[in-house]
Coordinates of C-alpha atoms and ligand atoms in Angstrom, one line a residue:
M1 CA 43.5 138.5 71.5
I2 CA 42.6 136.9 68.2
D3 CA 39.4 137.8 66.5
F4 CA 38.6 135.7 63.4
N5 CA 35.6 137.8 62.5
L6 CA 35.5 140.7 60.1
D7 CA 34.7 144.1 61.7
S8 CA 31.6 146.0 60.5
E9 CA 33.6 148.1 58.0
H10 CA 35.0 145.0 56.3
L11 CA 31.7 143.2 56.4
E12 CA 30.1 146.2 54.7
L13 CA 32.8 146.2 52.0
R14 CA 32.5 142.5 51.5
D15 CA 28.7 142.9 51.0
M16 CA 29.3 145.7 48.5
Y17 CA 31.9 143.6 46.5
R18 CA 29.6 140.6 46.7
K19 CA 26.6 142.5 45.3
F20 CA 28.7 143.9 42.5
A21 CA 30.1 140.5 41.6
E22 CA 26.7 138.9 41.6
E23 CA 25.0 141.6 39.6
R24 CA 27.8 142.8 37.2
V25 CA 30.5 140.0 36.9
K26 CA 28.6 136.8 37.2
P27 CA 26.2 137.4 34.2
L28 CA 29.2 138.0 32.0
A29 CA 31.5 135.2 33.1
H30 CA 30.3 132.4 30.7
E31 CA 30.2 134.7 27.7
M32 CA 33.7 136.1 28.4
D33 CA 35.1 132.5 28.8
E34 CA 33.6 131.4 25.6
A35 CA 34.8 134.5 23.7
E36 CA 38.2 134.2 25.5
K37 CA 38.0 138.0 26.0
M38 CA 37.7 140.3 28.9
N39 CA 34.8 142.7 28.8
M40 CA 36.5 146.0 29.0
D41 CA 33.3 147.8 30.0
L42 CA 33.2 145.7 33.1
I43 CA 36.9 146.6 33.9
K44 CA 36.0 150.3 33.4
E45 CA 33.1 150.0 35.8
M46 CA 35.3 148.3 38.4
Q47 CA 37.9 151.1 38.0
Q48 CA 35.1 153.7 38.5
C49 CA 34.0 151.9 41.6
G50 CA 37.6 152.2 43.0
F51 CA 38.2 148.4 42.9
F52 CA 41.6 148.9 41.1
G53 CA 42.9 151.2 43.9
I54 CA 41.7 149.5 47.1
P55 CA 44.9 149.2 49.2
F56 CA 46.4 152.5 48.1
P57 CA 46.4 155.8 50.0
E58 CA 44.0 158.5 48.9
E59 CA 46.9 160.9 48.4
Y60 CA 47.9 158.7 45.4
G61 CA 44.3 158.4 44.1
G62 CA 43.5 155.1 45.9
A63 CA 40.6 154.1 48.0
G64 CA 42.6 154.3 51.2
G65 CA 41.7 150.7 52.1
D66 CA 43.9 147.8 53.3
V67 CA 45.1 144.5 52.0
L68 CA 42.3 142.7 53.8
S69 CA 39.7 144.7 51.9
Y70 CA 41.5 143.9 48.7
V71 CA 41.5 140.2 49.6
L72 CA 37.8 140.4 50.2
C73 CA 37.3 142.0 46.8
M74 CA 39.5 139.3 45.2
E75 CA 37.4 136.5 46.7
E76 CA 34.1 138.0 45.7
M77 CA 35.2 138.8 42.1
S78 CA 36.8 135.4 41.7
K79 CA 33.7 133.6 43.1
A80 CA 31.9 135.0 40.0
D81 CA 34.8 134.9 37.5
A82 CA 38.4 134.0 38.1
S83 CA 39.6 135.9 34.9
T84 CA 38.2 139.1 36.4
G85 CA 40.0 138.2 39.6
V86 CA 43.4 137.8 38.1
T87 CA 43.1 141.0 36.1
L88 CA 42.5 142.8 39.4
S89 CA 45.2 140.9 41.2
V90 CA 48.1 141.4 38.8
H91 CA 47.3 145.1 38.5
T92 CA 47.0 145.6 42.2
S93 CA 49.6 143.3 43.9
L94 CA 52.2 142.8 41.3
C95 CA 52.3 146.2 39.6
A96 CA 50.8 149.1 41.6
S97 CA 51.8 147.8 45.1
T98 CA 55.3 147.3 44.0
I99 CA 55.5 150.9 42.8
Q100 CA 54.0 152.0 46.1
E101 CA 56.7 150.0 48.0
F102 CA 59.7 150.9 46.0
G103 CA 58.9 154.1 44.0
T104 CA 60.2 157.5 44.7
E105 CA 57.7 160.3 45.4
E106 CA 57.9 161.4 41.8
Q107 CA 57.4 157.8 40.5
K108 CA 54.4 157.4 42.8
Q109 CA 52.8 160.5 41.5
K110 CA 53.6 159.7 37.9
W111 CA 53.0 155.9 37.8
L112 CA 51.0 154.8 40.9
R113 CA 48.4 157.6 40.8
P114 CA 46.8 156.6 37.5
L115 CA 46.9 153.0 38.4
A116 CA 45.2 153.6 41.8
D117 CA 42.7 156.2 40.6
G118 CA 41.4 153.8 37.9
S119 CA 42.6 155.6 34.8
K120 CA 45.3 153.0 33.9
I121 CA 46.0 149.3 34.2
G122 CA 49.3 147.6 35.1
C123 CA 51.0 144.4 34.3
F124 CA 54.2 142.6 35.4
G125 CA 56.9 141.3 33.1
L126 CA 59.1 138.8 34.9
T127 CA 58.6 135.3 33.4
E128 CA 60.6 134.5 30.2
P129 CA 60.5 131.5 27.8
G130 CA 63.5 130.2 29.7
A131 CA 62.9 131.5 33.1
G132 CA 59.7 130.5 35.0
S133 CA 60.2 129.2 38.5
D134 CA 63.9 130.0 38.1
V135 CA 63.7 133.7 38.0
A136 CA 67.4 134.0 38.1
G137 CA 67.6 132.4 34.6
A138 CA 66.2 135.6 33.0
R139 CA 68.0 136.9 29.9
T140 CA 66.3 140.2 29.1
T141 CA 68.8 143.0 29.4
A142 CA 68.7 146.8 30.0
V143 CA 71.9 148.6 28.9
K144 CA 72.5 152.1 30.1
E145 CA 73.2 154.6 27.3
G146 CA 73.6 158.2 28.5
D147 CA 70.5 159.0 30.5
E148 CA 68.5 156.1 29.1
Y149 CA 68.3 152.3 29.4
V150 CA 67.8 150.2 26.3
I151 CA 65.7 147.1 27.0
N152 CA 66.0 143.9 24.8
G153 CA 64.4 140.5 25.4
E154 CA 61.2 138.6 25.6
K155 CA 58.7 138.1 28.4
I156 CA 56.0 135.5 28.3
F157 CA 52.7 134.8 30.1
T158 CA 52.4 138.5 31.0
T159 CA 48.9 138.8 32.4
N160 CA 47.0 142.0 31.4
S161 CA 49.5 142.7 28.6
G162 CA 46.8 142.9 26.0
F163 CA 45.4 146.0 27.5
A164 CA 47.7 147.2 30.2
D165 CA 49.1 150.8 30.0
T166 CA 52.0 150.3 32.5
F167 CA 54.5 147.5 32.3
L168 CA 56.7 146.7 35.3
V169 CA 59.6 144.9 33.6
F170 CA 62.6 143.1 35.0
A171 CA 65.9 143.1 33.1
L172 CA 69.6 142.4 33.7
T173 CA 71.6 145.7 34.0
D174 CA 74.8 143.7 34.8
K175 CA 75.1 140.4 33.1
S176 CA 78.5 139.7 34.8
L177 CA 76.6 139.3 38.1
P178 CA 74.1 136.6 39.1
A179 CA 70.6 137.9 38.5
H180 CA 70.1 138.1 42.2
K181 CA 72.4 141.1 42.1
G182 CA 72.4 142.1 38.4
M183 CA 68.6 142.4 37.7
S184 CA 66.8 145.7 37.8
A185 CA 63.1 146.8 37.6
F186 CA 61.8 149.4 35.1
L187 CA 58.5 151.2 34.6
V188 CA 57.7 151.2 30.9
D189 CA 54.8 152.9 29.1
R190 CA 52.9 150.6 26.7
N191 CA 53.3 153.1 23.9
T192 CA 57.1 153.2 24.0
P193 CA 58.5 152.3 20.6
G194 CA 59.9 148.7 20.3
I195 CA 57.3 146.9 22.4
T196 CA 55.3 144.2 20.6
V197 CA 52.5 142.4 22.5
T198 CA 51.6 139.1 20.8
A199 CA 48.1 137.7 20.6
D200 CA 46.8 136.1 23.8
I201 CA 48.1 132.6 24.4
P202 CA 45.3 130.1 24.2
R203 CA 44.8 128.6 27.6
M204 CA 42.9 125.9 29.5
G205 CA 41.5 128.3 32.1
I206 CA 41.1 132.0 33.0
R207 CA 40.5 132.3 29.3
A208 CA 39.0 135.7 29.4
A209 CA 42.1 137.2 31.0
S210 CA 44.7 138.7 28.8
N211 CA 48.0 136.8 28.8
A212 CA 50.5 137.2 26.0
A213 CA 54.2 137.3 25.2
V214 CA 55.8 140.7 25.1
V215 CA 58.9 141.4 22.9
Y216 CA 61.1 144.3 23.9
E217 CA 63.3 145.4 21.0
N218 CA 65.6 148.4 21.7
V219 CA 63.0 149.8 24.0
R220 CA 64.4 153.1 25.3
V221 CA 63.3 154.3 28.7
P222 CA 64.6 157.3 30.7
A223 CA 66.9 156.4 33.5
E224 CA 64.3 157.9 35.9
N225 CA 62.1 154.9 35.1
L226 CA 64.4 152.6 37.1
L227 CA 62.5 151.4 40.2
G228 CA 64.3 150.9 43.4
G229 CA 67.9 151.2 42.1
E230 CA 70.2 149.1 39.9
G231 CA 70.6 145.5 41.0
K232 CA 67.6 145.5 43.2
G233 CA 65.3 143.9 40.7
F234 CA 65.4 140.3 42.0
K235 CA 64.4 141.2 45.5
I236 CA 61.8 143.6 44.2
A237 CA 60.3 140.8 42.2
M238 CA 60.3 138.5 45.2
K239 CA 58.6 141.1 47.4
A240 CA 56.0 141.7 44.6
L241 CA 55.3 138.0 44.4
D242 CA 55.0 137.6 48.2
G243 CA 52.2 140.1 48.1
G244 CA 50.8 138.7 44.8
R245 CA 50.5 135.2 46.4
I246 CA 48.0 136.6 48.9
G247 CA 45.8 137.8 46.1
I248 CA 46.0 134.5 44.3
A249 CA 45.2 132.6 47.5
A250 CA 42.1 134.8 47.7
Q251 CA 41.3 134.1 44.1
A252 CA 41.5 130.3 44.8
V253 CA 39.3 130.7 47.9
G254 CA 36.8 132.5 45.7
I255 CA 36.8 129.9 42.9
A256 CA 36.3 127.2 45.5
Q257 CA 33.5 128.9 47.3
G258 CA 31.8 129.9 44.1
A259 CA 31.8 126.3 42.9
L260 CA 30.5 124.9 46.2
N261 CA 27.7 127.5 46.2
E262 CA 26.7 126.4 42.7
A263 CA 26.8 122.7 43.7
I264 CA 24.7 123.4 46.8
K265 CA 22.1 125.2 44.8
Y266 CA 21.9 122.5 42.2
D267 CA 21.9 119.5 44.6
K268 CA 19.0 121.0 46.6
E269 CA 16.9 120.9 43.4
R270 CA 18.1 117.9 41.5
V271 CA 16.0 114.8 42.3
Q272 CA 17.4 111.3 41.7
F273 CA 16.1 108.0 43.2
G274 CA 13.1 109.9 44.6
K275 CA 15.0 112.5 46.6
T276 CA 17.2 115.5 46.2
I277 CA 20.9 114.9 45.8
A278 CA 21.5 117.2 48.8
S279 CA 19.5 114.9 51.1
F280 CA 22.0 112.0 50.6
Q281 CA 24.4 111.8 53.5
N282 CA 27.2 111.2 51.0
T283 CA 26.6 114.7 49.6
Q284 CA 26.2 116.2 53.0
F285 CA 29.4 114.8 54.4
K286 CA 31.4 115.6 51.3
M287 CA 30.2 119.2 51.3
A288 CA 31.0 119.5 55.0
D289 CA 34.6 118.5 54.3
L290 CA 34.8 120.9 51.4
Q291 CA 33.4 123.9 53.3
T292 CA 35.8 123.2 56.2
K293 CA 38.7 123.2 53.8
I294 CA 37.6 126.4 52.2
D295 CA 37.3 128.1 55.6
A296 CA 40.8 126.9 56.6
A297 CA 42.2 128.3 53.3
R298 CA 40.3 131.6 53.8
L299 CA 41.7 132.0 57.4
L300 CA 45.3 131.4 56.1
T301 CA 44.7 134.0 53.5
W302 CA 43.3 136.5 56.0
R303 CA 46.3 135.8 58.3
A304 CA 48.7 136.7 55.5
A305 CA 46.7 139.8 54.6
V306 CA 46.5 141.1 58.2
A307 CA 50.3 140.5 58.7
K308 CA 51.0 142.5 55.6
D309 CA 48.6 145.3 56.8
K310 CA 50.4 145.3 60.2
G311 CA 53.8 145.6 58.5
E312 CA 54.9 142.2 59.9
P313 CA 56.7 139.5 57.9
Y314 CA 54.2 137.7 55.7
N315 CA 56.0 135.9 52.9
V316 CA 55.8 132.4 54.5
Y317 CA 52.1 133.1 55.5
A318 CA 51.4 134.1 51.9
A319 CA 53.1 130.9 50.5
M320 CA 51.1 128.7 53.0
A321 CA 47.9 130.5 52.0
K322 CA 48.5 130.0 48.3
L323 CA 49.7 126.5 48.7
M324 CA 46.6 125.4 50.6
A325 CA 44.0 127.6 48.8
S326 CA 45.1 126.4 45.4
D327 CA 45.0 122.8 46.4
V328 CA 41.5 123.3 48.0
A329 CA 40.3 125.1 44.9
N330 CA 41.3 122.1 42.7
Q331 CA 39.8 119.5 45.0
V332 CA 36.5 121.5 45.5
T333 CA 35.9 122.3 41.8
R334 CA 36.6 118.7 40.8
D335 CA 34.1 117.4 43.4
C336 CA 31.6 120.1 42.4
V337 CA 31.7 118.9 38.8
Q338 CA 30.9 115.4 40.2
F339 CA 28.1 116.8 42.3
L340 CA 26.4 118.0 39.1
G341 CA 27.0 114.8 37.2
G342 CA 26.6 115.1 33.5
Y343 CA 25.5 118.7 33.8
G344 CA 28.7 119.5 35.7
F345 CA 30.6 118.4 32.6
A346 CA 28.5 120.6 30.4
R347 CA 29.8 124.0 29.3
E348 CA 26.4 125.5 30.1
Y349 CA 27.1 125.2 33.9
S350 CA 29.8 127.2 35.5
V351 CA 31.5 124.5 37.6
E352 CA 33.4 123.1 34.6
R353 CA 34.8 126.6 34.0
M354 CA 35.7 126.9 37.6
M355 CA 37.5 123.5 37.5
R356 CA 39.5 124.7 34.5
D357 CA 40.2 128.1 36.2
A358 CA 41.3 126.5 39.5
K359 CA 44.3 124.8 37.9
I360 CA 46.3 127.9 37.3
T361 CA 46.3 128.9 40.9
E362 CA 48.7 126.0 41.5
I363 CA 51.0 127.4 38.9
Y364 CA 51.2 131.2 38.5
E365 CA 52.8 133.6 40.9
G366 CA 54.9 130.6 42.1
T367 CA 54.0 127.0 41.6
S368 CA 53.0 124.8 44.6
E369 CA 56.5 123.4 44.5
V370 CA 58.0 126.9 44.9
M371 CA 55.6 127.6 47.8
K372 CA 57.0 124.5 49.5
M373 CA 60.6 125.8 48.8
V374 CA 59.6 129.1 50.5
I375 CA 57.9 127.4 53.5
S376 CA 60.5 124.7 54.0
G377 CA 63.2 127.5 53.8
S378 CA 61.7 129.0 57.0
L379 CA 62.0 125.7 59.0
N380 CA 65.7 125.8 59.6
L381 CA 66.2 122.4 58.2
K382 CA 69.8 122.9 57.0
Ligands
CAA1 N1 62.0 138.8 49.8 C1 63.2 139.4 49.8 N2 64.3 138.8 49.4 C2 64.2 137.5 49.0 C3 63.0 136.8 48.9 C4 61.9 137.5 49.4 N3 60.7 136.9 49.4 N4 63.3 135.6 48.5 C5 64.6 135.5 48.2 N5 65.2 136.7 48.5 C6 66.6 137.0 48.5 C7 67.4 136.0 49.2 O1 67.5 136.4 50.6 C8 68.8 136.1 48.6 O2 69.4 137.3 49.0 P1 71.0 137.4 49.1 O3 71.6 137.1 47.8 O4 71.2 138.8 49.6 O5 71.4 136.4 50.1 C9 68.4 136.3 47.1 O6 67.0 136.9 47.1 C10 68.4 135.1 46.3 O7 67.5 134.1 47.0 P2 67.5 132.6 46.6 O8 68.8 132.0 46.6 O9 66.4 131.9 47.5 O10 66.9 132.7 45.1 P3 66.7 131.5 44.0 O11 67.3 131.9 42.7 O12 67.0 130.2 44.6 O13 65.1 131.6 43.9 C11 62.7 131.1 44.4 C12 64.2 131.4 44.9 C13 61.8 131.2 45.6 C14 62.6 129.8 43.7 C15 62.3 132.3 43.4 O14 63.0 132.2 42.2 C16 60.8 132.2 43.1 O15 60.0 132.8 43.8 N6 60.4 131.6 41.9 C17 59.1 131.6 41.5 C18 58.8 132.7 40.5 C19 57.4 133.1 40.3 O16 56.6 133.1 41.3 N7 57.0 133.4 39.1 C20 55.7 133.8 38.8 C21 55.8 135.0 37.8 S1 54.5 136.1 37.7 C22 53.2 135.3 37.1 O17 52.9 134.3 37.6 C23 52.5 135.8 35.9 C24 51.3 136.6 36.2 O18 51.1 137.6 35.5 C25 50.2 136.1 37.1

């Protein structure tokens, strides 16, 4: 039996996230984008509301929710502001969820608990200047010395790095092996000597999110900070990204729905040639197409989330959801700028920000081309 509707518990949560996003996030979105800076009071408030711990068990300080609830939160936050969305997403899916999945009991108490209870923020250091889609091209090393590892290298485009407390970092512990077998994952505290976070990289979209390069120079971490065992890093990164892609799909759905809602509001009021733009059949048919695509992307995203919640394989579902939702977000936001005409192009209206924000969903946490590699890899074509 398939039920495509949310149950009353999830509906209630969605309404709560929606109210928060409308009242607390939306009024700040324009200002944060212009300032290219996250409002940390907003993040604090979201932490206090438990939004940074949604899918984690209460025994680790989390809200005891599920991935579907997290996805609903991601959509609502991103509808109002995609920068807020990605801040939540990287913390939740790439950092904290990975500790939950691969951490020992001690590591979960020490590292997951403060991330889930809202006292700390996490980030994920995988991408390097020479290793983007090709994760196996990473060069950062972690050399064991006694009961410590010494990390050296440079990571780039590390979302949340400007303010994160906990860095989940990937480094080669055995350079003689391909990274698939020689890479390991480490939990690193921001205040460890040798870490330099650069200024945020100026970007086209999600400008309020923090995204910087991080240099690791003789960063010494205790051996107990190794996550999941030596040589397990590549597969840990892949699993983290499988989950992360569900969050980014939800972000893309949110951006698209947020833009369409703005365009509907505008086109019902804007009068040209003696009638509202919304009363033209061209507008109506185009909006019908866009809403249908958004719903399809949302259902793919929910399917991936529910599969993850049920403990079923979800990596291909996640890739399909992200591939489609990011494409839809780009189409919808571009059309919504058009729906608003000259005002759509003006910085004062949010759809131009949404169009700029949508682009990154086709790039980060795996480009659309990588999504196609993952999906086609499941089709037994060889
Ligand atoms: N789960 C578990 N294991 C996996 C896996 C998965 N999803 N995907 C691959 N593996 C395993 C394979 O089974 C294989 O295992 P064996 O060696 O035991 O056979 C091993 O990993 C190597 O697999 P591949 O040969 O497929 O690896 P590859 O080097 O060809 O790379 C890839 C595959 C899909 C292209 C991968 O590199 C990839 O996902 N690239 C994209 C990286 C990405 O998403 N980067 C985003 C960074 S984070 C970010 O965006 C910043 C941010 O803060 C938002």
